[in-house]
Coordinates of N, CA and C in Angstrom, one line a residue:
M213 N 74.9 -27.8 -32.4 CA 73.8 -28.1 -31.4 C 72.7 -28.6 -32.3
G214 N 72.7 -28.2 -33.9 CA 71.4 -28.8 -35.0 C 70.4 -28.2 -34.3
N215 N 69.2 -28.7 -34.5 CA 67.9 -29.3 -34.5 C 67.6 -29.4 -32.5
K216 N 68.3 -29.5 -31.4 CA 68.5 -30.4 -30.7 C 67.7 -29.0 -29.8
F217 N 66.7 -29.0 -28.7 CA 66.8 -28.0 -27.6 C 68.0 -28.2 -26.3
D218 N 68.1 -27.4 -26.0 CA 70.0 -26.7 -25.1 C 68.9 -26.5 -23.9
F219 N 69.0 -27.1 -22.8 CA 68.2 -27.4 -22.0 C 69.0 -26.3 -20.8
R220 N 70.2 -25.8 -21.2 CA 71.0 -24.7 -20.0 C 70.3 -23.8 -20.7
Q221 N 70.5 -23.0 -22.3 CA 69.8 -21.9 -23.2 C 68.0 -21.9 -22.7
G222 N 67.5 -22.8 -22.5 CA 65.5 -23.3 -21.9 C 65.8 -22.2 -21.0
E223 N 66.6 -22.9 -19.8 CA 66.3 -22.2 -18.4 C 67.4 -20.8 -18.5
K224 N 68.6 -20.5 -19.3 CA 68.4 -19.2 -19.2 C 67.4 -18.2 -19.7
L225 N 66.9 -19.2 -21.0 CA 66.0 -18.0 -21.3 C 64.6 -17.9 -20.1
S226 N 64.1 -19.0 -19.5 CA 62.5 -18.8 -18.4 C 63.3 -18.2 -17.5
Q227 N 64.6 -18.4 -16.8 CA 65.2 -17.4 -16.3 C 64.8 -16.1 -16.4
S228 N 65.3 -15.7 -17.1 CA 65.3 -14.2 -17.5 C 64.0 -13.7 -18.0
M229 N 62.9 -14.3 -18.5 CA 62.0 -14.1 -18.7 C 60.9 -13.2 -17.3
V230 N 61.6 -14.2 -16.4 CA 60.4 -13.9 -14.4 C 61.4 -12.9 -14.0
V231 N 63.0 -12.7 -14.4 CA 63.5 -11.8 -14.1 C 62.9 -9.9 -14.5
A232 N 62.8 -10.4 -16.3 CA 62.8 -9.1 -16.7 C 61.1 -8.4 -16.4
A233 N 60.6 -10.0 -16.0 CA 59.3 -9.1 -15.1 C 58.7 -8.3 -14.4
D234 N 59.9 -9.3 -13.4 CA 60.1 -8.9 -12.3 C 60.4 -7.8 -11.8
K235 N 61.2 -7.2 -13.2 CA 61.9 -5.7 -12.6 C 61.5 -4.5 -13.6
L236 N 60.3 -4.7 -14.7 CA 59.2 -4.5 -15.3 C 58.2 -3.8 -14.2
D237 N 57.6 -4.6 -13.5 CA 56.8 -4.6 -12.0 C 57.1 -3.8 -11.2
V238 N 58.1 -3.9 -11.3 CA 59.0 -2.6 -10.1 C 59.5 -2.1 -10.1
Y239 N 59.3 -0.7 -11.9 CA 59.9 -0.1 -12.5 C 58.2 0.2 -12.5
N240 N 57.3 0.1 -12.1 CA 56.0 0.2 -12.7 C 55.3 0.9 -11.3
G241 N 56.0 0.1 -10.2 CA 55.7 0.3 -9.4 C 56.3 1.6 -8.5
Q242 N 57.1 1.6 -9.2 CA 58.1 3.1 -8.9 C 57.4 4.1 -9.8
M243 N 57.0 4.1 -10.9 CA 56.3 5.0 -11.8 C 54.8 6.0 -10.7
E244 N 54.5 4.8 -10.7 CA 52.8 4.9 -9.9 C 52.8 5.6 -8.9
K245 N 54.4 4.8 -8.1 CA 54.2 6.1 -6.7 C 54.6 7.5 -7.3
K246 N 55.5 7.9 -8.1 CA 55.9 8.9 -8.6 C 53.8 9.5 -9.2
F247 N 54.0 9.2 -9.5 CA 52.7 9.7 -10.5 C 51.5 10.1 -9.2
A248 N 52.0 9.6 -8.2 CA 50.5 9.5 -7.3 C 51.5 11.0 -6.5
Q249 N 52.8 10.4 -6.4 CA 53.2 11.7 -5.6 C 53.0 13.2 -7.1
L250 N 53.4 13.0 -7.9 CA 53.4 14.1 -8.4 C 51.4 15.0 -8.6
A251 N 50.3 13.7 -8.5 CA 48.7 14.5 -8.2 C 48.8 15.1 -7.2
E252 N 49.0 14.8 -6.3 CA 49.6 15.2 -4.8 C 49.8 17.0 -5.0
F253 N 51.2 17.5 -5.3 CA 51.7 18.1 -5.6 C 50.5 19.1 -6.3
F254 N 49.8 18.4 -7.6 CA 49.2 20.0 -8.8 C 48.2 19.8 -8.1
R255 N 47.2 19.0 -7.0 CA 46.0 18.8 -6.9 C 44.9 19.7 -7.8
D256 N 45.0 19.3 -9.3 CA 43.6 20.4 -9.9 C 43.7 19.3 -11.1
S257 N 42.1 19.7 -12.0 CA 41.0 18.8 -12.5 C 41.9 18.2 -13.2
G258 N 43.1 19.2 -14.4 CA 43.7 19.1 -15.3 C 44.6 17.1 -15.1
Y259 N 45.0 17.3 -14.4 CA 46.0 16.1 -13.4 C 45.1 15.0 -14.5
D260 N 43.6 15.3 -13.9 CA 43.2 14.3 -14.7 C 43.0 13.6 -15.6
E261 N 43.5 14.3 -17.0 CA 42.6 12.6 -18.0 C 45.0 12.9 -18.3
Y262 N 45.8 12.1 -17.3 CA 46.5 12.7 -17.1 C 46.3 11.0 -16.6
S263 N 45.7 11.4 -16.2 CA 45.4 10.1 -14.9 C 44.8 9.0 -16.2
V264 N 44.2 8.9 -16.7 CA 43.1 7.8 -17.4 C 44.1 7.3 -18.0
D265 N 45.0 7.9 -18.7 CA 46.5 7.3 -20.1 C 47.2 6.4 -18.6
M266 N 47.3 7.2 -17.5 CA 48.9 6.1 -16.6 C 47.9 5.1 -16.4
D267 N 46.5 5.1 -16.0 CA 45.8 3.9 -15.3 C 45.8 2.5 -16.5
K268 N 46.1 3.6 -18.3 CA 45.7 2.0 -18.9 C 47.3 2.2 -18.9
A269 N 48.2 2.4 -19.4 CA 49.5 3.0 -19.1 C 49.9 1.5 -18.1
N270 N 49.8 2.0 -16.8 CA 49.2 0.5 -15.8 C 48.8 -0.4 -16.0
K271 N 47.5 -0.6 -16.4 CA 46.7 -2.1 -17.3 C 47.7 -2.8 -17.7
A272 N 48.1 -2.0 -19.5 CA 49.1 -2.4 -20.2 C 50.3 -3.5 -19.9
I273 N 51.3 -2.6 -19.1 CA 52.7 -3.3 -18.1 C 52.0 -4.7 -17.1
S274 N 51.3 -4.5 -16.5 CA 50.9 -4.9 -15.7 C 50.2 -6.7 -16.2
D275 N 49.9 -7.0 -17.7 CA 49.2 -7.4 -18.5 C 50.6 -8.2 -19.3
V276 N 51.6 -6.8 -19.5 CA 52.7 -7.4 -20.4 C 53.1 -8.3 -19.5
V277 N 53.6 -8.0 -17.4 CA 54.1 -8.5 -16.7 C 53.8 -9.8 -16.6
E278 N 52.7 -10.2 -16.9 CA 51.4 -11.5 -16.4 C 52.7 -12.1 -17.4
Q279 N 52.3 -11.7 -19.1 CA 52.3 -12.5 -20.4 C 54.0 -13.0 -19.9
M280 N 54.7 -12.0 -19.4 CA 56.3 -12.8 -19.6 C 56.9 -13.5 -18.8
K281 N 55.4 -13.9 -17.6 CA 55.9 -14.8 -16.5 C 55.3 -16.0 -16.6
H282 N 54.2 -15.7 -17.6 CA 53.5 -17.0 -18.5 C 54.7 -17.9 -19.0
V283 N 55.2 -16.6 -20.3 CA 56.4 -17.3 -21.2 C 57.1 -17.8 -20.2
G284 N 57.9 -17.4 -19.4 CA 58.3 -17.8 -19.2 C 58.5 -19.7 -18.1
R285 N 57.7 -18.9 -17.5 CA 56.9 -20.8 -16.8 C 56.7 -21.9 -18.3
A286 N 56.6 -21.1 -18.6 CA 56.0 -23.0 -20.7 C 57.4 -23.0 -20.7
I287 N 57.8 -22.4 -21.1 CA 59.6 -22.6 -21.6 C 60.1 -23.8 -20.4
A288 N 59.8 -23.0 -19.7 CA 60.6 -24.0 -18.3 C 60.2 -25.6 -18.2
E289 N 59.3 -25.4 -18.3 CA 57.8 -26.5 -18.3 C 57.8 -27.8 -19.4
Y290 N 58.2 -26.8 -20.5 CA 58.4 -27.3 -21.8 C 59.5 -28.3 -21.7
A291 N 61.0 -27.5 -21.3 CA 61.7 -28.6 -20.6 C 62.1 -29.1 -20.0
S292 N 61.2 -29.3 -19.0 CA 61.4 -30.0 -17.7 C 61.1 -31.3 -18.9
R293 N 59.2 -31.2 -19.7 CA 59.4 -32.4 -19.9 C 60.0 -33.4 -21.3
L294 N 60.5 -32.0 -21.7 CA 62.2 -32.7 -22.8 C 62.7 -33.3 -22.1
K295 N 63.5 -33.0 -20.9 CA 64.5 -33.7 -20.2 C 64.0 -35.1 -19.9
E296 N 63.1 -34.6 -19.2 CA 61.9 -36.4 -18.8 C 61.7 -37.4 -19.9
A297 N 61.8 -36.6 -20.5 CA 60.5 -37.5 -22.1 C 62.8 -38.3 -22.7
Q298 N 63.5 -37.9 -22.4 CA 64.8 -38.2 -22.2 C 65.7 -39.5 -22.0

């Protein structure tokens, strides 16, 4: 294979990044829902300190999802440009 870009591997990597990001987004949504249900169950101020941490985690995960999708799109665009240049 050498130093040449493998378009099939590039496409697989791009798709994998987007699929993984989508799965992570779904799991994060499920976690948010369960955490909200937990809040309904406890209904006390002790939950509030965990809520702040959960909000931070949700934001961090959302950022990771966006970054993964961005990288996946960038790889796909790069592969497309290289393929067109051949």
